[in-house]
Amino acid sequence: METKEEIQGNITIKRRTPLILNCLILSIGNCGGPLIMRLYFIHGGKRVWLSAWLQTSGWPVILIPLAITYFRRRATDPATKLFYMKTRLFIAAAIVGVLTGLDDYLYAYGVARLPVSTSSLIIATQLAFTAGFAFLLVKQKFSYYSINAVVLLTTGAGVLAMHTRSDKPAHESSREYMMGFVMTLGAAALYGLILPLVELTYKKSRQEISYTLVMEIQMIMCLLATVFCTLGMLINKDFQAIPREARNFELGDAKYYQVVVWSAIIWQCFFLGAIGVIFCASSLLSGILIALLLPATEILAVIFFQEKFQAEKGVALGLSLWGFVSYFYGEMKENKKKKLAAPETLMAPSNNP
């Protein structure tokens, strides 16, 4: 027979395993997405709406795990539902999906005009927006350690901002560069709102939130975001331009289509990982993890695109790691307090006869 400590340990492992898995999925998307998008623009790609569309067009991939979970449920319960999502939750996911489509466009516009290192550091400011909106919408409680993490990670982004002028591409005007800067900042602010909105959707759903339901929410969000961007592509006539752009792509038309396909897959990892982390923990942790991965994206940009790695980037890397350690140290202390409080709760005298 298992002791209380063993039961508690098993529960902790069950909770941490999906969190770690979603953190890994988010890491792949967060680091790979900006790099492959910038690769597209560097070698001749010019369609901003297409790049925005690719960020969510990989949503059919989610049908695979959904189908697997459905058939597993059906094996034990033939009357099981095909989808868990109710109308109320569908409407909320659709609204967030449209906002995500707009955010995709703002971000793609910024990446088209800015180096990866610059666009990534601006996106890192979404942590401050996430913290603010999480406090307003879902009453996120802040500890000393989480506040410290937000301050350190935001400071790291500010340190990186010191070198943005030297990063302006030679072929771009100051106006184009500033437009890219403003659009990327807008994307950071909007995504800082989207993360707490997703958490609020979970809390107000009036139905039990399982990971299967989380995938359904992700699918609807990405579907509506893709529809939004599809309208933009139709108006901008991007679909007709794809064959011509593929022929003129510097790496060849075969590589062009590979970049397009892998963009859709890698970006889907980002969105699925982000809402998975919210489900397993909170929107604040999702925002902190996205900000933490900024230095990794910076280093990869230096390796693959030969971007400069100034001293400011090294300082930002240290601040980001410090902030991440601060957050998780606080979480460990909080979990330790809960474990110590649990036996006291169990030993408390009952008023029932």
GROMACS .gro file of C-alpha atoms in nm, residues 25-217:
model
  193
   25ILE     CA    1   0.727   2.200  -2.758
   26LEU     CA    2   0.710   2.575  -2.689
   27SER     CA    3   1.090   2.600  -2.700
   28ILE     CA    4   1.105   2.441  -3.047
   29GLY     CA    5   0.842   2.678  -3.183
   30ASN     CA    6   0.968   2.989  -3.006
   31CYS     CA    7   1.327   2.948  -3.127
   32GLY     CA    8   1.264   2.790  -3.466
   33GLY     CA    9   0.969   3.004  -3.577
   34PRO     CA   10   1.145   3.344  -3.600
   35LEU     CA   11   1.452   3.187  -3.763
   36ILE     CA   12   1.267   3.009  -4.042
   37MET     CA   13   1.049   3.316  -4.101
   38ARG     CA   14   1.357   3.537  -4.130
   39LEU     CA   15   1.514   3.277  -4.363
   40TYR     CA   16   1.214   3.322  -4.593
   41PHE     CA   17   1.255   3.702  -4.606
   42ILE     CA   18   1.635   3.702  -4.635
   43HIS     CA   19   1.633   3.483  -4.947
   44GLY     CA   20   1.372   3.668  -5.145
   45GLY     CA   21   1.035   3.616  -4.975
   46LYS     CA   22   0.822   3.929  -4.962
   47ARG     CA   23   0.467   3.819  -4.872
   48VAL     CA   24   0.383   3.937  -4.519
   49TRP     CA   25   0.030   3.795  -4.522
   50LEU     CA   26   0.166   3.455  -4.632
   51SER     CA   27   0.412   3.456  -4.341
   52ALA     CA   28   0.131   3.544  -4.101
   53TRP     CA   29  -0.085   3.266  -4.252
   54LEU     CA   30   0.192   3.009  -4.205
   55GLN     CA   31   0.203   3.073  -3.830
   56THR     CA   32  -0.133   2.902  -3.777
   57SER     CA   33  -0.205   2.711  -4.101
   58GLY     CA   34  -0.053   2.396  -3.950
   59TRP     CA   35  -0.364   2.350  -3.734
   60PRO     CA   36  -0.469   2.022  -3.912
   61VAL     CA   37  -0.169   1.858  -3.740
   62ILE     CA   38  -0.370   1.874  -3.415
   63LEU     CA   39  -0.631   1.645  -3.569
   64ILE     CA   40  -0.384   1.354  -3.538
   65PRO     CA   41  -0.358   1.350  -3.153
   66LEU     CA   42  -0.729   1.438  -3.129
   67ALA     CA   43  -0.818   1.137  -3.345
   68ILE     CA   44  -0.594   0.910  -3.135
   69THR     CA   45  -0.752   1.025  -2.808
   70TYR     CA   46  -1.102   0.988  -2.957
   71PHE     CA   47  -1.051   0.627  -3.065
   72ARG     CA   48  -0.894   0.544  -2.728
   73ARG     CA   49  -1.200   0.686  -2.553
   74ARG     CA   50  -1.435   0.508  -2.790
   75ALA     CA   51  -1.269   0.173  -2.713
   76THR     CA   52  -1.390   0.202  -2.353
   77ASP     CA   53  -1.700   0.416  -2.410
   78PRO     CA   54  -1.875   0.376  -2.749
   79ALA     CA   55  -2.106   0.670  -2.668
   80THR     CA   56  -1.820   0.917  -2.618
   81LYS     CA   57  -1.845   1.257  -2.788
   82LEU     CA   58  -1.632   1.343  -3.091
   83PHE     CA   59  -1.559   1.689  -2.947
   84TYR     CA   60  -1.582   1.811  -2.589
   85MET     CA   61  -1.606   2.180  -2.669
   86LYS     CA   62  -1.937   2.354  -2.594
   87THR     CA   63  -2.078   2.659  -2.776
   88ARG     CA   64  -1.970   2.908  -2.508
   89LEU     CA   65  -1.611   2.789  -2.522
   90PHE     CA   66  -1.615   2.775  -2.903
   91ILE     CA   67  -1.716   3.143  -2.927
   92ALA     CA   68  -1.441   3.246  -2.682
   93ALA     CA   69  -1.178   3.045  -2.872
   94ALA     CA   70  -1.297   3.196  -3.203
   95ILE     CA   71  -1.259   3.553  -3.070
   96VAL     CA   72  -0.910   3.481  -2.938
   97GLY     CA   73  -0.833   3.317  -3.274
   98VAL     CA   74  -0.916   3.634  -3.467
   99LEU     CA   75  -0.695   3.836  -3.231
  100THR     CA   76  -0.420   3.579  -3.290
  101GLY     CA   77  -0.453   3.628  -3.666
  102LEU     CA   78  -0.405   4.003  -3.624
  103ASP     CA   79  -0.107   3.941  -3.397
  104ASP     CA   80   0.043   3.708  -3.658
  105TYR     CA   81   0.029   3.984  -3.919
  106LEU     CA   82   0.187   4.244  -3.689
  107TYR     CA   83   0.468   4.005  -3.601
  108ALA     CA   84   0.532   3.896  -3.962
  109TYR     CA   85   0.552   4.260  -4.068
  110GLY     CA   86   0.813   4.326  -3.801
  111VAL     CA   87   1.025   4.021  -3.889
  112ALA     CA   88   1.019   4.128  -4.256
  113ARG     CA   89   1.181   4.462  -4.161
  114LEU     CA   90   1.402   4.378  -3.863
  115PRO     CA   91   1.688   4.135  -3.786
  116VAL     CA   92   1.590   3.835  -3.572
  117SER     CA   93   1.790   3.970  -3.278
  118THR     CA   94   1.603   4.300  -3.284
  119SER     CA   95   1.253   4.161  -3.338
  120SER     CA   96   1.309   3.898  -3.067
  121LEU     CA   97   1.417   4.152  -2.808
  122ILE     CA   98   1.109   4.365  -2.879
  123ILE     CA   99   0.883   4.060  -2.851
  124ALA     CA  100   1.039   3.991  -2.509
  125THR     CA  101   0.860   4.301  -2.380
  126GLN     CA  102   0.536   4.100  -2.403
  127LEU     CA  103   0.627   3.966  -2.059
  128ALA     CA  104   0.547   4.306  -1.906
  129PHE     CA  105   0.217   4.318  -2.094
  130THR     CA  106   0.138   3.959  -1.993
  131ALA     CA  107   0.206   4.037  -1.627
  132GLY     CA  108  -0.019   4.344  -1.637
  133PHE     CA  109  -0.308   4.178  -1.819
  134ALA     CA  110  -0.276   3.863  -1.604
  135PHE     CA  111  -0.314   4.079  -1.293
  136LEU     CA  112  -0.622   4.255  -1.437
  137LEU     CA  113  -0.798   3.959  -1.601
  138VAL     CA  114  -0.716   3.649  -1.395
  139LYS     CA  115  -0.601   3.811  -1.068
  140GLN     CA  116  -0.255   3.659  -1.100
  141LYS     CA  117  -0.082   3.662  -0.761
  142PHE     CA  118   0.273   3.792  -0.760
  143SER     CA  119   0.544   3.672  -0.525
  144TYR     CA  120   0.878   3.845  -0.471
  145TYR     CA  121   1.040   3.590  -0.702
  146SER     CA  122   0.793   3.627  -0.990
  147ILE     CA  123   0.817   4.009  -0.969
  148ASN     CA  124   1.195   3.977  -0.967
  149ALA     CA  125   1.178   3.754  -1.276
  150VAL     CA  126   0.957   4.003  -1.464
  151VAL     CA  127   1.191   4.293  -1.376
  152LEU     CA  128   1.506   4.103  -1.475
  153LEU     CA  129   1.367   3.975  -1.805
  154THR     CA  130   1.225   4.315  -1.898
  155THR     CA  131   1.556   4.479  -1.805
  156GLY     CA  132   1.733   4.229  -2.029
  157ALA     CA  133   1.513   4.335  -2.320
  158GLY     CA  134   1.590   4.700  -2.240
  159VAL     CA  135   1.964   4.632  -2.241
  160LEU     CA  136   1.933   4.469  -2.581
  161ALA     CA  137   1.739   4.770  -2.711
  162MET     CA  138   2.056   4.978  -2.669
  163HIS     CA  139   2.201   4.838  -2.993
  164THR     CA  140   1.894   4.847  -3.220
  165ARG     CA  141   2.012   5.140  -3.436
  166SER     CA  142   2.325   4.956  -3.547
  167ASP     CA  143   2.107   4.664  -3.661
  168LYS     CA  144   1.913   4.856  -3.927
  169PRO     CA  145   1.951   4.673  -4.262
  170ALA     CA  146   2.135   4.884  -4.522
  171HIS     CA  147   1.862   4.847  -4.787
  172GLU     CA  148   1.583   4.977  -4.561
  173SER     CA  149   1.479   5.335  -4.494
  174SER     CA  150   1.447   5.470  -4.141
  175ARG     CA  151   1.069   5.488  -4.192
  176GLU     CA  152   1.048   5.117  -4.284
  177TYR     CA  153   1.265   5.026  -3.989
  178MET     CA  154   1.052   5.229  -3.746
  179MET     CA  155   0.732   5.079  -3.889
  180GLY     CA  156   0.878   4.734  -3.828
  181PHE     CA  157   0.970   4.836  -3.474
  182VAL     CA  158   0.621   4.973  -3.398
  183MET     CA  159   0.443   4.671  -3.553
  184THR     CA  160   0.655   4.427  -3.353
  185LEU     CA  161   0.589   4.619  -3.032
  186GLY     CA  162   0.218   4.604  -3.114
  187ALA     CA  163   0.248   4.228  -3.163
  188ALA     CA  164   0.415   4.198  -2.821
  189ALA     CA  165   0.138   4.399  -2.653
  190LEU     CA  166  -0.141   4.204  -2.826
  191TYR     CA  167   0.013   3.865  -2.742
  192GLY     CA  168   0.057   3.986  -2.386
  193LEU     CA  169  -0.323   4.021  -2.383
  194ILE     CA  170  -0.391   3.689  -2.563
  195LEU     CA  171  -0.212   3.470  -2.306
  196PRO     CA  172  -0.423   3.586  -2.006
  197LEU     CA  173  -0.735   3.575  -2.227
  198VAL     CA  174  -0.669   3.206  -2.287
  199GLU     CA  175  -0.630   3.149  -1.913
  200LEU     CA  176  -0.950   3.345  -1.850
  201THR     CA  177  -1.126   3.129  -2.110
  202TYR     CA  178  -1.024   2.817  -1.916
  203LYS     CA  179  -1.157   2.961  -1.590
  204LYS     CA  180  -1.489   3.083  -1.734
  205SER     CA  181  -1.558   2.780  -1.954
  206ARG     CA  182  -1.808   2.618  -1.713
  207GLN     CA  183  -1.676   2.274  -1.810
  208GLU     CA  184  -1.386   2.057  -1.702
  209ILE     CA  185  -1.068   2.147  -1.887
  210SER     CA  186  -0.872   1.841  -2.000
  211TYR     CA  187  -0.569   1.838  -2.226
  212THR     CA  188  -0.788   1.701  -2.506
  213LEU     CA  189  -1.008   2.008  -2.468
  214VAL     CA  190  -0.698   2.228  -2.470
  215MET     CA  191  -0.603   2.084  -2.810
  216GLU     CA  192  -0.957   2.150  -2.936
  217ILE     CA  193  -0.930   2.512  -2.820
   0.00000   0.00000   0.00000
